[in-house]
Amino acid sequence: MAVFRDRPYVQFNFLVDLGTGTTDGPDAGFQEISNIGMEVTVAEYRNGNEKENSVRKITGLNKATDVTMKRGVIGSLSLYNWLNQLRNGDANALRTVTIQLQNEDHTAVVQTWKLLRARIIKHISGPMNAKGTDVAMEELTIAYERLEME
């Protein structure tokens, strides 16, 4: 599904599905998403009888980074309800969160990131400042077990 081209896509054309099956409406409207990624750990190993004085690099486990998502406070309790399921130990609360990057005219999805077995691990509301003109924001951090890209 990923579409290759010479020029990068602009970053503001993205859709988010928080595992509910929809990318429509304010619940799926995020201003910023950061840190989608993964890393593969490497174990260093050297046999005692190696002739060469260097280590071998052995591929280890892979690890997904925690994703941060920000949006304006809209009075929706959907994120709180999901977090409440998780903190109460609901085994069915893990979700697949999907982030889709669209082309400039919003006619096609050009790349997709799937965060498998995702859960909210942190939710912050604020800051709130009575003398400013900023929008009240909420921020959530999502941990997930595996990243797939299409």
Coordinates of N, CA and C in Angstrom, one line a residue:
M1 N 0.8 -1.2 0.0 CA 0.0 0.0 0.0 C 0.9 1.3 0.0
A2 N 2.0 1.2 0.6 CA 2.9 2.4 0.6 C 3.2 2.9 -0.8
V3 N 3.1 4.2 -1.1 CA 3.3 4.8 -2.4 C 4.6 5.5 -2.4
F4 N 5.6 5.1 -3.2 CA 6.9 5.8 -3.3 C 6.8 6.9 -4.3
R5 N 7.5 8.0 -3.9 CA 7.6 9.1 -4.8 C 8.9 10.0 -4.4
D6 N 9.3 10.9 -5.3 CA 10.5 11.7 -5.1 C 10.3 12.7 -4.0
R7 N 9.2 13.3 -3.8 CA 9.0 14.4 -2.8 C 8.2 13.8 -1.6
P8 N 8.6 14.2 -0.4 CA 7.8 13.7 0.7 C 6.4 14.3 0.8
Y9 N 5.6 13.6 1.5 CA 4.2 14.0 1.7 C 4.2 15.1 2.8
V10 N 3.3 16.0 2.8 CA 3.2 17.0 3.9 C 2.6 16.2 5.1
Q11 N 2.9 16.7 6.2 CA 2.6 15.9 7.4 C 1.2 16.1 8.0
F12 N 0.5 17.0 7.5 CA -0.8 17.3 8.2 C -2.0 16.5 7.7
N13 N -1.8 15.6 6.8 CA -2.9 14.9 6.2 C -2.9 13.4 6.7
F14 N -3.5 13.3 7.9 CA -3.5 11.9 8.5 C -4.8 11.6 9.2
L15 N -5.2 10.3 9.2 CA -6.4 9.8 9.8 C -6.0 8.9 11.0
V16 N -6.8 8.9 12.0 CA -6.5 8.0 13.2 C -7.7 7.2 13.5
D17 N -7.5 5.9 13.6 CA -8.6 5.0 14.1 C -8.1 4.4 15.4
L18 N -8.7 4.7 16.5 CA -8.3 4.3 17.9 C -8.8 2.9 18.2
G19 N -9.1 2.1 17.2 CA -9.5 0.7 17.4 C -11.0 0.6 17.4
T20 N -11.7 1.7 17.0 CA -13.2 1.7 17.0 C -13.8 1.5 15.7
G21 N -12.9 1.5 14.6 CA -13.4 1.3 13.3 C -13.7 2.5 12.5
T22 N -13.5 3.7 13.1 CA -13.9 5.0 12.5 C -12.8 6.0 12.5
T23 N -12.6 6.8 11.5 CA -11.7 7.9 11.5 C -12.5 9.2 11.4
D24 N -13.8 9.2 11.5 CA -14.6 10.4 11.3 C -14.9 11.0 12.7
G25 N -15.2 12.2 12.7 CA -15.6 12.9 13.9 C -14.5 13.4 14.8
P26 N -14.8 14.2 15.8 CA -13.8 14.8 16.6 C -13.1 13.8 17.5
D27 N -13.6 12.7 17.8 CA -12.9 11.7 18.6 C -11.6 11.2 18.0
A28 N -11.6 11.2 16.6 CA -10.4 10.7 15.9 C -9.6 11.9 15.4
G29 N -9.9 13.1 15.8 CA -9.2 14.3 15.3 C -8.0 14.7 16.2
F30 N -6.8 14.3 15.8 CA -5.6 14.7 16.6 C -4.8 15.7 15.8
Q31 N -4.2 16.6 16.6 CA -3.3 17.6 16.0 C -1.9 17.1 15.8
E32 N -1.5 16.2 16.6 CA -0.1 15.8 16.6 C 0.1 14.4 17.0
I33 N 0.9 13.6 16.3 CA 1.3 12.3 16.7 C 2.8 12.2 16.5
S34 N 3.5 11.7 17.5 CA 4.9 11.6 17.5 C 5.4 10.3 18.0
N35 N 6.6 9.9 17.5 CA 7.4 8.7 18.0 C 6.9 7.4 17.5
I36 N 6.2 7.3 16.4 CA 5.9 6.0 15.9 C 7.2 5.3 15.5
G37 N 7.5 4.2 16.0 CA 8.7 3.6 15.6 C 9.0 2.2 16.3
M38 N 10.1 1.6 16.0 CA 10.5 0.4 16.6 C 12.0 0.3 16.5
E39 N 12.5 -0.6 17.4 CA 14.0 -0.8 17.3 C 14.2 -2.3 17.6
V40 N 15.3 -2.8 17.0 CA 15.7 -4.1 17.2 C 16.9 -4.1 18.1
T41 N 16.9 -4.9 19.2 CA 18.1 -4.9 20.0 C 19.1 -5.9 19.4
V42 N 20.3 -5.6 19.8 CA 21.4 -6.5 19.3 C 22.2 -7.0 20.5
A43 N 22.5 -8.3 20.5 CA 23.3 -8.9 21.6 C 24.7 -9.0 21.0
E44 N 25.7 -8.7 21.8 CA 27.1 -8.8 21.4 C 27.6 -10.1 22.0
Y45 N 28.3 -10.9 21.2 CA 28.8 -12.2 21.6 C 30.1 -12.5 21.0
R46 N 31.0 -13.1 21.7 CA 32.3 -13.5 21.2 C 32.7 -14.9 21.8
N47 N 33.0 -15.8 20.9 CA 33.5 -17.1 21.4 C 34.9 -16.9 22.0
G48 N 35.2 -17.7 23.0 CA 36.5 -17.6 23.6 C 37.7 -17.9 22.7
N49 N 37.4 -18.8 21.7 CA 38.5 -19.2 20.8 C 38.5 -18.5 19.4
E50 N 37.8 -17.3 19.3 CA 37.8 -16.6 18.1 C 39.2 -16.1 17.8
K51 N 39.6 -16.2 16.5 CA 40.9 -15.6 16.1 C 40.8 -14.1 15.9
E52 N 39.6 -13.6 15.6 CA 39.5 -12.2 15.4 C 39.0 -11.5 16.7
N53 N 39.6 -10.4 17.0 CA 39.3 -9.7 18.3 C 38.2 -8.8 18.1
S54 N 37.0 -9.3 17.8 CA 35.8 -8.5 17.6 C 34.6 -9.3 18.0
V55 N 33.5 -8.7 18.3 CA 32.3 -9.3 18.7 C 31.4 -9.6 17.5
R56 N 30.5 -10.6 17.6 CA 29.5 -10.8 16.7 C 28.2 -10.1 17.1
K57 N 27.5 -9.5 16.2 CA 26.2 -8.9 16.6 C 25.1 -9.8 16.2
I58 N 24.3 -10.2 17.2 CA 23.3 -11.2 17.1 C 21.9 -10.4 17.3
T59 N 21.1 -10.6 16.3 CA 19.8 -9.9 16.4 C 19.0 -10.4 17.6
G60 N 18.4 -9.5 18.3 CA 17.7 -9.9 19.5 C 16.2 -9.5 19.3
L61 N 15.6 -9.2 20.4 CA 14.1 -8.8 20.4 C 13.9 -7.5 19.8
N62 N 12.7 -7.3 19.3 CA 12.3 -6.0 18.8 C 11.4 -5.3 19.8
K63 N 11.5 -4.0 19.8 CA 10.7 -3.2 20.8 C 10.1 -2.0 20.1
A64 N 8.8 -1.8 20.4 CA 8.1 -0.6 19.8 C 8.2 0.6 20.8
T65 N 8.3 1.7 20.2 CA 8.4 3.0 21.0 C 7.0 3.4 21.4
D66 N 6.9 4.1 22.5 CA 5.6 4.7 22.9 C 5.2 5.9 22.0
V67 N 4.0 5.9 21.6 CA 3.5 7.0 20.7 C 2.8 8.1 21.6
T68 N 3.0 9.3 21.3 CA 2.3 10.4 21.9 C 1.4 11.1 20.9
M69 N 0.1 11.3 21.4 CA -0.9 11.9 20.5 C -1.5 13.1 21.3
K70 N -1.7 14.2 20.6 CA -2.3 15.4 21.2 C -3.5 15.8 20.4
R71 N -4.5 16.3 21.2 CA -5.7 16.9 20.5 C -6.3 17.9 21.5
G72 N -7.1 18.8 21.0 CA -7.8 19.7 21.8 C -8.9 19.0 22.6
V73 N -9.1 19.5 23.9 CA -10.2 18.9 24.7 C -11.5 19.2 24.0
I74 N -12.3 18.1 23.8 CA -13.6 18.3 23.1 C -14.8 17.8 24.0
G75 N -14.5 17.5 25.2 CA -15.6 17.0 26.1 C -16.0 15.6 25.9
S76 N -15.2 14.8 25.2 CA -15.5 13.4 24.9 C -14.8 12.6 26.0
L77 N -15.5 11.6 26.5 CA -14.9 10.7 27.5 C -14.4 9.4 26.9
S78 N -14.3 9.3 25.6 CA -13.9 8.0 24.9 C -12.5 7.6 25.4
L79 N -11.6 8.5 25.5 CA -10.2 8.1 25.9 C -10.2 7.7 27.4
Y80 N -11.0 8.4 28.2 CA -11.1 8.0 29.6 C -11.7 6.7 29.8
N81 N -12.7 6.4 29.0 CA -13.4 5.1 29.1 C -12.5 4.0 28.7
W82 N -11.7 4.2 27.7 CA -10.7 3.2 27.3 C -9.7 3.0 28.4
L83 N -9.1 4.1 28.9 CA -8.2 4.0 30.0 C -8.8 3.3 31.2
N84 N -10.0 3.6 31.5 CA -10.7 3.0 32.6 C -10.8 1.5 32.5
Q85 N -11.1 1.0 31.3 CA -11.1 -0.4 31.0 C -9.8 -1.0 31.3
L86 N -8.7 -0.4 30.8 CA -7.4 -0.9 31.0 C -7.0 -0.9 32.5
R87 N -7.2 0.1 33.3 CA -6.8 0.1 34.7 C -7.7 -0.8 35.5
N88 N -8.9 -1.2 35.0 CA -9.7 -2.2 35.7 C -9.4 -3.6 35.3
G89 N -8.4 -3.8 34.5 CA -7.9 -5.1 34.1 C -8.7 -5.8 33.0
D90 N -9.4 -5.1 32.2 CA -10.2 -5.7 31.1 C -9.2 -6.3 30.1
A91 N -9.2 -7.6 29.9 CA -8.3 -8.3 29.0 C -8.7 -8.0 27.5
N92 N -9.9 -7.5 27.3 CA -10.3 -7.2 25.9 C -10.1 -5.7 25.5
A93 N -9.4 -5.0 26.4 CA -9.2 -3.5 26.2 C -8.1 -3.2 25.2
L94 N -7.3 -4.2 24.9 CA -6.2 -3.9 23.9 C -6.8 -3.7 22.5
R95 N -6.2 -2.8 21.8 CA -6.8 -2.4 20.5 C -5.7 -2.4 19.4
T96 N -6.2 -2.3 18.2 CA -5.3 -2.0 17.1 C -5.6 -0.6 16.7
V97 N -4.6 0.3 16.9 CA -4.7 1.7 16.5 C -4.0 1.8 15.1
T98 N -4.8 2.5 14.2 CA -4.3 2.6 12.8 C -4.1 4.1 12.5
I99 N -3.0 4.4 11.9 CA -2.7 5.8 11.5 C -2.5 5.8 10.0
Q100 N -3.2 6.6 9.2 CA -3.1 6.6 7.8 C -2.7 7.9 7.3
L101 N -1.6 8.0 6.5 CA -1.2 9.2 5.9 C -1.9 9.3 4.5
Q102 N -2.5 10.5 4.2 CA -3.1 10.7 2.9 C -2.3 11.6 2.0
N103 N -2.6 11.5 0.7 CA -2.0 12.4 -0.2 C -2.6 13.8 0.0
E104 N -2.1 14.8 -0.8 CA -2.4 16.2 -0.6 C -3.9 16.5 -0.8
D105 N -4.5 15.8 -1.8 CA -5.9 16.1 -2.1 C -6.9 15.1 -1.4
H106 N -6.4 14.3 -0.4 CA -7.2 13.4 0.4 C -7.9 12.4 -0.4
T107 N -7.4 11.9 -1.5 CA -8.1 10.9 -2.3 C -7.5 9.5 -2.1
A108 N -6.4 9.4 -1.5 CA -5.8 8.1 -1.3 C -4.9 8.0 -0.1
V109 N -4.9 6.8 0.5 CA -4.0 6.6 1.6 C -2.6 6.1 1.1
V110 N -1.6 6.8 1.5 CA -0.3 6.5 0.9 C 0.6 5.7 1.8
Q111 N 0.4 5.7 3.1 CA 1.1 4.8 4.0 C 0.3 4.6 5.3
T112 N 0.4 3.4 5.8 CA -0.4 3.1 7.0 C 0.5 2.5 8.1
W113 N 0.3 2.9 9.3 CA 1.0 2.3 10.5 C -0.1 1.7 11.4
K114 N 0.2 0.4 11.7 CA -0.8 -0.3 12.6 C 0.0 -0.6 13.9
L115 N -0.6 -0.1 15.0 CA 0.0 -0.3 16.3 C -0.8 -1.5 17.0
L116 N -0.3 -2.6 17.0 CA -1.0 -3.8 17.4 C -0.9 -4.0 19.0
R117 N -2.0 -4.5 19.5 CA -2.1 -4.7 21.0 C -1.8 -3.4 21.7
A118 N -2.4 -2.3 21.4 CA -2.1 -1.0 21.9 C -3.0 -0.8 23.2
R119 N -2.4 0.1 24.0 CA -3.1 0.5 25.2 C -2.6 1.9 25.6
I120 N -3.5 2.7 26.3 CA -3.1 4.0 26.8 C -2.3 3.7 28.1
I121 N -1.2 4.3 28.2 CA -0.4 4.2 29.5 C -0.3 5.5 30.2
K122 N -0.7 6.6 29.5 CA -0.6 7.9 30.2 C -1.6 8.9 29.5
H123 N -2.3 9.6 30.3 CA -3.3 10.6 29.8 C -3.1 11.9 30.6
I124 N -2.9 13.0 29.9 CA -2.7 14.3 30.6 C -3.7 15.3 30.0
S125 N -4.3 16.1 30.8 CA -5.1 17.2 30.4 C -4.5 18.5 30.8
G126 N -4.4 19.5 29.9 CA -3.8 20.8 30.3 C -2.6 21.0 29.4
P127 N -1.9 22.1 29.7 CA -2.1 23.0 30.7 C -3.3 23.9 30.4
M128 N -3.8 24.5 31.5 CA -4.9 25.5 31.4 C -4.5 26.8 31.9
N129 N -4.6 27.9 31.1 CA -4.1 29.2 31.5 C -5.2 30.2 31.2
A130 N -5.7 30.9 32.2 CA -6.8 31.8 32.1 C -6.4 33.1 31.3
K131 N -5.1 33.4 31.3 CA -4.8 34.6 30.6 C -4.3 34.5 29.2
G132 N -4.2 33.2 28.7 CA -3.7 33.0 27.3 C -4.8 32.8 26.3
T133 N -4.4 32.6 25.1 CA -5.4 32.3 24.0 C -5.2 30.9 23.5
D134 N -4.5 30.1 24.2 CA -4.2 28.7 23.7 C -5.5 27.9 23.9
V135 N -5.5 26.8 23.2 CA -6.6 25.8 23.3 C -6.3 24.8 24.4
A136 N -7.3 24.4 25.2 CA -7.1 23.4 26.2 C -6.8 22.1 25.5
M137 N -5.7 21.4 25.9 CA -5.3 20.2 25.2 C -5.3 19.0 26.1
E138 N -5.4 17.8 25.5 CA -5.2 16.5 26.1 C -4.1 15.8 25.4
E139 N -3.3 15.0 26.1 CA -2.2 14.3 25.5 C -2.3 12.8 26.1
L140 N -2.1 11.9 25.2 CA -2.1 10.5 25.6 C -0.9 9.8 25.1
T141 N -0.4 8.9 25.8 CA 0.8 8.1 25.4 C 0.2 6.7 25.3
I142 N 0.5 6.1 24.1 CA 0.1 4.7 23.8 C 1.3 3.8 23.7
A143 N 1.2 2.7 24.4 CA 2.2 1.6 24.3 C 1.6 0.5 23.5
Y144 N 2.4 -0.1 22.6 CA 1.9 -1.2 21.8 C 3.0 -2.2 21.6
E145 N 2.6 -3.4 21.2 CA 3.6 -4.5 21.2 C 4.3 -4.7 19.8
R146 N 3.6 -4.3 18.8 CA 4.2 -4.6 17.5 C 3.7 -3.5 16.5
L147 N 4.6 -3.1 15.6 CA 4.3 -2.1 14.6 C 4.3 -2.8 13.2
E148 N 3.3 -2.6 12.4 CA 3.2 -3.0 11.1 C 3.0 -1.8 10.2
M149 N 3.7 -1.8 9.0 CA 3.5 -0.7 8.1 C 3.1 -1.3 6.7
E150 N 2.2 -0.5 6.1 CA 1.8 -0.9 4.8 C 1.9 0.2 3.8

